Tab-separated table of C-alpha atoms in Angstrom:
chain	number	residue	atom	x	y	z
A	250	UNK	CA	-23.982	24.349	38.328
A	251	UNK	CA	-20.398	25.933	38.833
A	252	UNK	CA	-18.457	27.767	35.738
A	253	UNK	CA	-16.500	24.988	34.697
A	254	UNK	CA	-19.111	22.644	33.527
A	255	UNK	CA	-21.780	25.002	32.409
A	256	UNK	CA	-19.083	25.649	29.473
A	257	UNK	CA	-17.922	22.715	28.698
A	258	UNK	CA	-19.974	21.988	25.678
A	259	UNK	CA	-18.299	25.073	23.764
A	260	UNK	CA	-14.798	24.029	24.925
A	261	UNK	CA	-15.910	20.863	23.378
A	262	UNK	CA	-16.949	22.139	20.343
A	263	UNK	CA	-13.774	24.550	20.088
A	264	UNK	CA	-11.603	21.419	20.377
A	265	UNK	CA	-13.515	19.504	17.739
A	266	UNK	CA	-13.171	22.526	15.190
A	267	UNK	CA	-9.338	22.851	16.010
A	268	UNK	CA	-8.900	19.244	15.095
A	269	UNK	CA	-10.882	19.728	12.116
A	270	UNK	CA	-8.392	22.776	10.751
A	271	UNK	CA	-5.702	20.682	11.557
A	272	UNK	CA	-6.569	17.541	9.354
A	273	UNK	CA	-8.004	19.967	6.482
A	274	UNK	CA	-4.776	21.815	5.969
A	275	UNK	CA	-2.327	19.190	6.564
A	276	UNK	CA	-4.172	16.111	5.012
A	277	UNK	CA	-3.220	12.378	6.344
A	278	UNK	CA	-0.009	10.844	3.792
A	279	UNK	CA	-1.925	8.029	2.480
A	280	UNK	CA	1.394	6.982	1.280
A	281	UNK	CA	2.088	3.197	2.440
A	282	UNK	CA	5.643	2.806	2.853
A	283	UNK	CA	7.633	0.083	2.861
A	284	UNK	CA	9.437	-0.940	5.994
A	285	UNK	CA	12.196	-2.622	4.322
A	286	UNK	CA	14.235	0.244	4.085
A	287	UNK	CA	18.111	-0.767	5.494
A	288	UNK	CA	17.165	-4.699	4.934
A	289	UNK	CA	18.392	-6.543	2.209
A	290	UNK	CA	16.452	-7.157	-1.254
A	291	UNK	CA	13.768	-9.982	-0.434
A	292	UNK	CA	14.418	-13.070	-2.335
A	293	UNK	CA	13.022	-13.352	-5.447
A	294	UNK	CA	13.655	-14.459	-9.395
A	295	UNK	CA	11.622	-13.314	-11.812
A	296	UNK	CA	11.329	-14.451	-15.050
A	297	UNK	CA	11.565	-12.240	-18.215
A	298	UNK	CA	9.474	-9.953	-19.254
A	299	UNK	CA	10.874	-9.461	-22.653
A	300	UNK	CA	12.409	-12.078	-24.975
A	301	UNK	CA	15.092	-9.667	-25.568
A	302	UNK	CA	16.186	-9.094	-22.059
A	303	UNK	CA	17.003	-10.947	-19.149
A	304	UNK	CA	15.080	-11.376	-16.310
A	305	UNK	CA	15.474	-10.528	-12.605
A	306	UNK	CA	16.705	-12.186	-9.793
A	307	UNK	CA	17.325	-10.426	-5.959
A	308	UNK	CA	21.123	-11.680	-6.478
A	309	UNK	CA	21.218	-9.344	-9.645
A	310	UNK	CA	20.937	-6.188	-7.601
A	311	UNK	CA	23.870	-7.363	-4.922
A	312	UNK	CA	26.091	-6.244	-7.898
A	313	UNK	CA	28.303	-4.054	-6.300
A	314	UNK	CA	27.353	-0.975	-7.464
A	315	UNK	CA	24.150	1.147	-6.369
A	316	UNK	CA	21.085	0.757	-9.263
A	317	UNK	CA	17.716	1.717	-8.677
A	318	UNK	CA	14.485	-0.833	-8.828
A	319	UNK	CA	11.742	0.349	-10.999
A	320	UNK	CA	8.233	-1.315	-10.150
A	321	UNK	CA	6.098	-0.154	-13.314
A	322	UNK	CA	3.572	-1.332	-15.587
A	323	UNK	CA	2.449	-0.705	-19.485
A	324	UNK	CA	-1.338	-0.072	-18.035
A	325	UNK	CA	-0.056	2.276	-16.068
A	326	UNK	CA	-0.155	6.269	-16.546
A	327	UNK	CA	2.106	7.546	-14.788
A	328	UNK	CA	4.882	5.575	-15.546
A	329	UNK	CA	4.731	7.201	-19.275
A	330	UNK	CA	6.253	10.391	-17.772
A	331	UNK	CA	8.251	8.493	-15.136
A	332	UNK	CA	10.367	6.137	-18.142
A	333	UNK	CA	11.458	9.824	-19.456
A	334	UNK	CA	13.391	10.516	-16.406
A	335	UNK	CA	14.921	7.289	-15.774
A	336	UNK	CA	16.135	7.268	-18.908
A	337	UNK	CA	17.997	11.026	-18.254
A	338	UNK	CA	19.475	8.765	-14.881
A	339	UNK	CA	20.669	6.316	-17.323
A	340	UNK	CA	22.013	8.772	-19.759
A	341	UNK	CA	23.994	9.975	-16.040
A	342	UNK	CA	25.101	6.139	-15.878
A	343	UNK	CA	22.632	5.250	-13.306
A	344	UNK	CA	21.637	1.225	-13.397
A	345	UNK	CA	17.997	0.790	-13.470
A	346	UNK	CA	16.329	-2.821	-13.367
A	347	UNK	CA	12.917	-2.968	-13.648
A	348	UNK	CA	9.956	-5.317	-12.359
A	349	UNK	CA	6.838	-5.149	-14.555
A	350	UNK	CA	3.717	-5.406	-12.485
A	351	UNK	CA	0.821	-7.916	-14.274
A	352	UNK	CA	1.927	-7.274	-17.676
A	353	UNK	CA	2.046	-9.210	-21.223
A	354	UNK	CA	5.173	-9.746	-22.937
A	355	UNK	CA	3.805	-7.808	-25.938
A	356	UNK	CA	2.498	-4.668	-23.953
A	357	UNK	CA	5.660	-4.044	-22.314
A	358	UNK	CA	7.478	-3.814	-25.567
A	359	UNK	CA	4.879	-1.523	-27.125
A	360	UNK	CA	5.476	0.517	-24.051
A	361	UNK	CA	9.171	0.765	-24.119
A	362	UNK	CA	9.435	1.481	-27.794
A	363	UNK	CA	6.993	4.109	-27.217
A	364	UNK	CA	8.440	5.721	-24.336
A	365	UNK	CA	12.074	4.683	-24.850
A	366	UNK	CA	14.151	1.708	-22.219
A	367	UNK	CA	16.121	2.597	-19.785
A	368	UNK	CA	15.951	-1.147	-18.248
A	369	UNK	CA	19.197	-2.997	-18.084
A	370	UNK	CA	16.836	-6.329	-17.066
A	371	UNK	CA	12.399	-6.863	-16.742
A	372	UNK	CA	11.161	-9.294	-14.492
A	373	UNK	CA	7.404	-10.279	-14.840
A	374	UNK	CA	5.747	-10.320	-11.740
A	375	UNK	CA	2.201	-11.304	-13.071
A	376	UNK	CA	0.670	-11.569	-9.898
A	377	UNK	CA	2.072	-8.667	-8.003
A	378	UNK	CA	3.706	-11.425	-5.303
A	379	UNK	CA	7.345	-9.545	-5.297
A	380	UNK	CA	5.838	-6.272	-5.470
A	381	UNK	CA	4.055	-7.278	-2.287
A	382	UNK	CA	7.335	-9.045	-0.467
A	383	UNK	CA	9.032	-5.427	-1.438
A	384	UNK	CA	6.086	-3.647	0.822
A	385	UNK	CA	5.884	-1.876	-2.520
A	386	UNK	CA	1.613	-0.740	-2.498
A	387	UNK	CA	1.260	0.463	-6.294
A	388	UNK	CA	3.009	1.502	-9.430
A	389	UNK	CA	4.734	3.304	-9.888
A	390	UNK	CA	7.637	2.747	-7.360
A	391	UNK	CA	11.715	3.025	-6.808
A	392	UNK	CA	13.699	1.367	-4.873
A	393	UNK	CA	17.744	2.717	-4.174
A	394	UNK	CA	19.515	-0.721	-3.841
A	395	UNK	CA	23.028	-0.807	-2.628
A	396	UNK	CA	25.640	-2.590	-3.722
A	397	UNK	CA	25.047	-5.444	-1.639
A	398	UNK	CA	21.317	-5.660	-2.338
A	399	UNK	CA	20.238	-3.669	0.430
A	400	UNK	CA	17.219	-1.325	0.328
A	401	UNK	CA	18.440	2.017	0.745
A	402	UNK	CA	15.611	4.124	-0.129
A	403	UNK	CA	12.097	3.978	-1.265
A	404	UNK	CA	10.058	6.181	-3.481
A	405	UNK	CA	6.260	5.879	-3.925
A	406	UNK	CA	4.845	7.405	-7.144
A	407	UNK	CA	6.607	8.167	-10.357
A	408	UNK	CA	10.502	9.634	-9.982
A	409	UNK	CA	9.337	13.508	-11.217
A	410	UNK	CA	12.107	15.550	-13.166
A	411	UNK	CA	12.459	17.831	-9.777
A	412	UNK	CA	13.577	14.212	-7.957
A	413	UNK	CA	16.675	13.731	-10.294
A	414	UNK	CA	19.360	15.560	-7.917
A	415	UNK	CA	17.781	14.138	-4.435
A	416	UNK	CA	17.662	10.500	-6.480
A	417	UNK	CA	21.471	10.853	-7.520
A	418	UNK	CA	22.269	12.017	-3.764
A	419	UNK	CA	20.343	9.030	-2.252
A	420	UNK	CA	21.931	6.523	-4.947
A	421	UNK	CA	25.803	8.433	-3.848
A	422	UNK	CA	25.109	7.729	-0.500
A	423	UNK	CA	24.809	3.951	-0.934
A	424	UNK	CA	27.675	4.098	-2.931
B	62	UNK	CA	-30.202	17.749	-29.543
B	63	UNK	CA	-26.970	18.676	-29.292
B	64	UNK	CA	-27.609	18.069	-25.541
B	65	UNK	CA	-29.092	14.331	-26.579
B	66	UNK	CA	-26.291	13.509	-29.103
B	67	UNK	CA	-23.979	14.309	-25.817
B	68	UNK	CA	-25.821	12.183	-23.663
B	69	UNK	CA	-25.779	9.272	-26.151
B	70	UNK	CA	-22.149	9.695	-26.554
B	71	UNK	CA	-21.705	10.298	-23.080
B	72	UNK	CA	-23.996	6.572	-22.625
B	73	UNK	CA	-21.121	4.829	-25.010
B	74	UNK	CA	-17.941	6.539	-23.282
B	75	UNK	CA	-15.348	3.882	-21.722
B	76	UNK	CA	-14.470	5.031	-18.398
B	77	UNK	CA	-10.588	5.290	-17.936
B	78	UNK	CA	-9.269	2.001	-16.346
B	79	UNK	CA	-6.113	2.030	-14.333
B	80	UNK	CA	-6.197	-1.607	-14.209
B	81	UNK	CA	-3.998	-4.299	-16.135
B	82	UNK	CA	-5.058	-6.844	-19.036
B	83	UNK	CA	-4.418	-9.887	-17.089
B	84	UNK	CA	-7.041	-11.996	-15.513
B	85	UNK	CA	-7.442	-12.064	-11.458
B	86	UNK	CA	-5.257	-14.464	-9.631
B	87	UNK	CA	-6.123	-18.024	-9.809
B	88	UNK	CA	-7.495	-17.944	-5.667
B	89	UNK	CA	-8.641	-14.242	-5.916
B	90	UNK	CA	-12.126	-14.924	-6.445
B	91	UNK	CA	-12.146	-18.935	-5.478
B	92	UNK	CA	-12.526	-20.743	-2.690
B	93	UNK	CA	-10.100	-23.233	-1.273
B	94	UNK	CA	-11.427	-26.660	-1.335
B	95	UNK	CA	-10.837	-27.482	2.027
B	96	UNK	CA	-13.253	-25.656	4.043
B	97	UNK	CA	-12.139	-25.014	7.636
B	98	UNK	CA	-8.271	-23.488	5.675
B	99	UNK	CA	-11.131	-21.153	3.577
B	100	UNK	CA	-12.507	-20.125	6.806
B	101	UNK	CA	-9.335	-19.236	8.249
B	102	UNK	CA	-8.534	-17.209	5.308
B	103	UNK	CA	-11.347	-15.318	5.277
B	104	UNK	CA	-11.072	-14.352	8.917
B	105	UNK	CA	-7.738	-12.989	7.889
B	106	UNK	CA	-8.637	-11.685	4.849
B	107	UNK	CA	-11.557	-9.427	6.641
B	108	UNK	CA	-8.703	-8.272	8.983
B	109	UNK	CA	-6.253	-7.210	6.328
B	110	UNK	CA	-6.237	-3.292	4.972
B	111	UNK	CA	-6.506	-2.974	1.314
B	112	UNK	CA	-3.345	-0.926	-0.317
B	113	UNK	CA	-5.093	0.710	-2.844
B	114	UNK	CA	-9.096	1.239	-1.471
B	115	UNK	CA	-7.478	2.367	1.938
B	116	UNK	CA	-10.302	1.493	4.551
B	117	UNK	CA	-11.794	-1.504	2.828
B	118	UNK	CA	-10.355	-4.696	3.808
B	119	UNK	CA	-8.860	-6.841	1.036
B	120	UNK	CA	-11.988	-9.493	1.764
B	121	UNK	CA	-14.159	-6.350	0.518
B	122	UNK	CA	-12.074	-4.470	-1.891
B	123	UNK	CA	-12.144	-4.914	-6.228
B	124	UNK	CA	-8.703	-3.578	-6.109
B	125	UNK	CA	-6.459	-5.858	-8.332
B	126	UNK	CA	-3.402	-6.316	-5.427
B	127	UNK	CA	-6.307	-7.260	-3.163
B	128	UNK	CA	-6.967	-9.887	-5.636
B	129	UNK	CA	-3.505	-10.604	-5.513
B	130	UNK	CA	-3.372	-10.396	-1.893
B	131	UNK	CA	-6.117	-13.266	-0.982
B	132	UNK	CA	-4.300	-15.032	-3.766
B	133	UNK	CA	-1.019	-15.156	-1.296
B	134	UNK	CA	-3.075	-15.640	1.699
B	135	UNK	CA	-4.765	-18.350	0.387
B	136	UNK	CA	-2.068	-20.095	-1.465
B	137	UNK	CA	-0.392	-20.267	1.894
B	138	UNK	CA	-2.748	-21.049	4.367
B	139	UNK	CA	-3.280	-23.894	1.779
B	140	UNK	CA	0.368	-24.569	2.214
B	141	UNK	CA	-0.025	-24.832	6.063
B	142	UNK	CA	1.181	-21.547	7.396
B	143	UNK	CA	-0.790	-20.126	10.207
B	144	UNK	CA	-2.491	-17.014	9.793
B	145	UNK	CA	-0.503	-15.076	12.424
B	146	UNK	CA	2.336	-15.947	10.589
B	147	UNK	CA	1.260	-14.301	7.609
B	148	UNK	CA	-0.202	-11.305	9.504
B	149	UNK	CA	3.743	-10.992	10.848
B	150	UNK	CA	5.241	-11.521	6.842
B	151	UNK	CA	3.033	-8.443	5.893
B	152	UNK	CA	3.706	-6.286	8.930
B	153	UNK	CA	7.153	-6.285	8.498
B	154	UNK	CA	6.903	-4.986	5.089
B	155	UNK	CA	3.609	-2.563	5.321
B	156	UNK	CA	3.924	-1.785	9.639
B	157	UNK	CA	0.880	-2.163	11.870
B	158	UNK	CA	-1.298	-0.333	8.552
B	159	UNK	CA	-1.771	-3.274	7.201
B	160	UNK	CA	-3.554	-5.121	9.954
B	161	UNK	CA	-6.898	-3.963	10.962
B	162	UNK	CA	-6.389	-6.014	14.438
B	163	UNK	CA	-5.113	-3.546	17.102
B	164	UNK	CA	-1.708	-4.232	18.700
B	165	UNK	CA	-0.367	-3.443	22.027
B	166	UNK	CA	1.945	-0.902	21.167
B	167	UNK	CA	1.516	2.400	22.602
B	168	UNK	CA	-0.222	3.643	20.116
B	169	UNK	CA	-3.198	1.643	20.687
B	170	UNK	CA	-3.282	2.229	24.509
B	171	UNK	CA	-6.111	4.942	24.569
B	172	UNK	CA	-8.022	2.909	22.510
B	173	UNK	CA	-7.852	-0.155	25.358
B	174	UNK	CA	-8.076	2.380	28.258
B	175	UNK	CA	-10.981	4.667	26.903
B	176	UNK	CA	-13.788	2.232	27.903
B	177	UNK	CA	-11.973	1.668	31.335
B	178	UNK	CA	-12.113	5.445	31.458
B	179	UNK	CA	-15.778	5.828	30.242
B	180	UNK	CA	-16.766	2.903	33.065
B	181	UNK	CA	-15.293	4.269	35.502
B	182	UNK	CA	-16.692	8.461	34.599
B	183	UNK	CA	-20.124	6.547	35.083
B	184	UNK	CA	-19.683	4.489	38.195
B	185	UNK	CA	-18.438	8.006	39.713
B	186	UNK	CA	-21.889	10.231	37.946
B	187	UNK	CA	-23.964	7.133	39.394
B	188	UNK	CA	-22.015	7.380	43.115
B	189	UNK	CA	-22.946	11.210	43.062
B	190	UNK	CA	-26.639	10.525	42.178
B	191	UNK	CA	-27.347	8.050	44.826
B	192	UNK	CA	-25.588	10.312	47.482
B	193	UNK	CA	-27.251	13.264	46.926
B	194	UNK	CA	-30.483	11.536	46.516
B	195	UNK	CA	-30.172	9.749	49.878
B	196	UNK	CA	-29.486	13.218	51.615
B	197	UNK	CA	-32.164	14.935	50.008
């Protein structure tokens, strides 16, 4: 039995603990992202989600003007912290439309008056279907829409105060 | 006591949903009447990754967007699409994730060429064998 082969097995086993480092200290993303990024706003019109506000339709985000899609929910946690930032964007003059992921009427506007409203228009997606033509895979999730309804950017999880100045360089970009 | 008291209050706690107040879709849970379009859902439902319970396909998963998910595919396999076609709606917007069915693309090659590889590793051990047996 010559050199090579007789240590083979611990060259094995070497190789199998490297690749175990590896994937322990840089853990797989198990972010989904969307690959609609640089195509135009599926289409899609939503209807209300509150009474008070209108609803949302893909044409409304072709408005000329860069405005980010919020996909949130009332049932959903971090979205509480997430409303507190997009309202500092809208304070900043940013447009934010939201799409309210399998909620009630009633819920959403206990939410918002709770957690202040920085949507200019809620659609009800009840069913998730437009959250699933966006490629969006949770809540909550942002979506940088140019002014001719195309997807510039997309951001899985809430918008964290530390994303503000990267969000305002992504949204001057598709200016 | 103090431990039991815990443990009874412990027996009553609500664990923390992340889930919303609505009822699953209408075809999340049901079948489609028409039984050869409910088999052809389910084959693609079993191939389809679930966006929340990564590694469970949406046939398997409790996830409320699987729910949602064999909602669409069944709604429109019940309007007469063809599950390839659906396969292709979701890829574009999720990539080759989504699909548990392997593609072509480079990617997948070693997983083709590994049993070629293997096959051919034991057609050469095998070749060896019978050579050195027939000289010995």
């Amino acid at each position: 039995m010559n050199r090579a082969i007789r240590f083979s097995p611990l060259v094995l086993l070497l190789i199998v603990i490297v690749a175990l480092v590896w994937r322990l200290a840089t853990p797989v993303d198990t972010n989904v992202s969307s690959k609609l990024e640089g195509k135009p706003v599926p289409a899609f019109d939503l209807v209300a989600g509150l009474p008070t506000k209108p609803g949302l339709r893909s044409a409304d985000l072709a408005s000329g003007e860069p405005r980010i899609l919020n996909i949130f929910a009332s049932w959903c946690v971090p979205c509480i912290g997430e409303v507190k930032v997009l309202q500092d964007l809208k304070a900043r003059g940013v447009h934010i439309d939201g799409i309210a992921v399998r909620d009630r009427p009633g819920d959403i506007a206990d939410f918002l008056a709770r957690n202040g409203d920085p949507y200019e228009r809620i659609g009800s997606d009840p069913q998730s279907q437009v959250q699933i033509a966006l490629g969006s895979s949770g809540v909550p999730e942002s979506f940088v829409v140019d002014g001719k309804g195309v997807i510039r950017y997309q951001h899985v999880g809430p918008i964290d105060v530390s994303d503000v100045p990267m969000i305002l360089d992504k949204l001057e970009k598709a200016k | 006591m103090k431990r039991l008291i815990l443990f009874v209050i412990l027996l009553a706690a609500q664990p923390l949903h992340a889930d919303s107040n609505l009822p699953p879709a209408y075809w999340a849970n049901r079948q489609l009447p028409d039984a050869n379009q409910e088999a052809k859902a389910e084959a693609l439902m079993e191939e389809l990754r679930c966006l929340v319970c990564q590694g469970q396909s949406i046939a398997d998963s409790d996830a409320e967007l699987a729910g949602d998910m064999r909602d669409l595919v069944r709604r429109r396999i019940a309007a007469g699409e063809k599950p390839s076609e659906i396969r292709a709606w979701l890829m574009q917007r999720y990539g080759t994730w989504i699909s548990y069915k392997p593609t072509a693309e480079p990617a997948a090659w070693p997983l083709w060429l590994t049993p070629a590889a293997l096959l051919a590793v034991g057609v050469f051990l095998i070749r060896r064998r019978i050579r050195t047996k027939a000289r010995g």
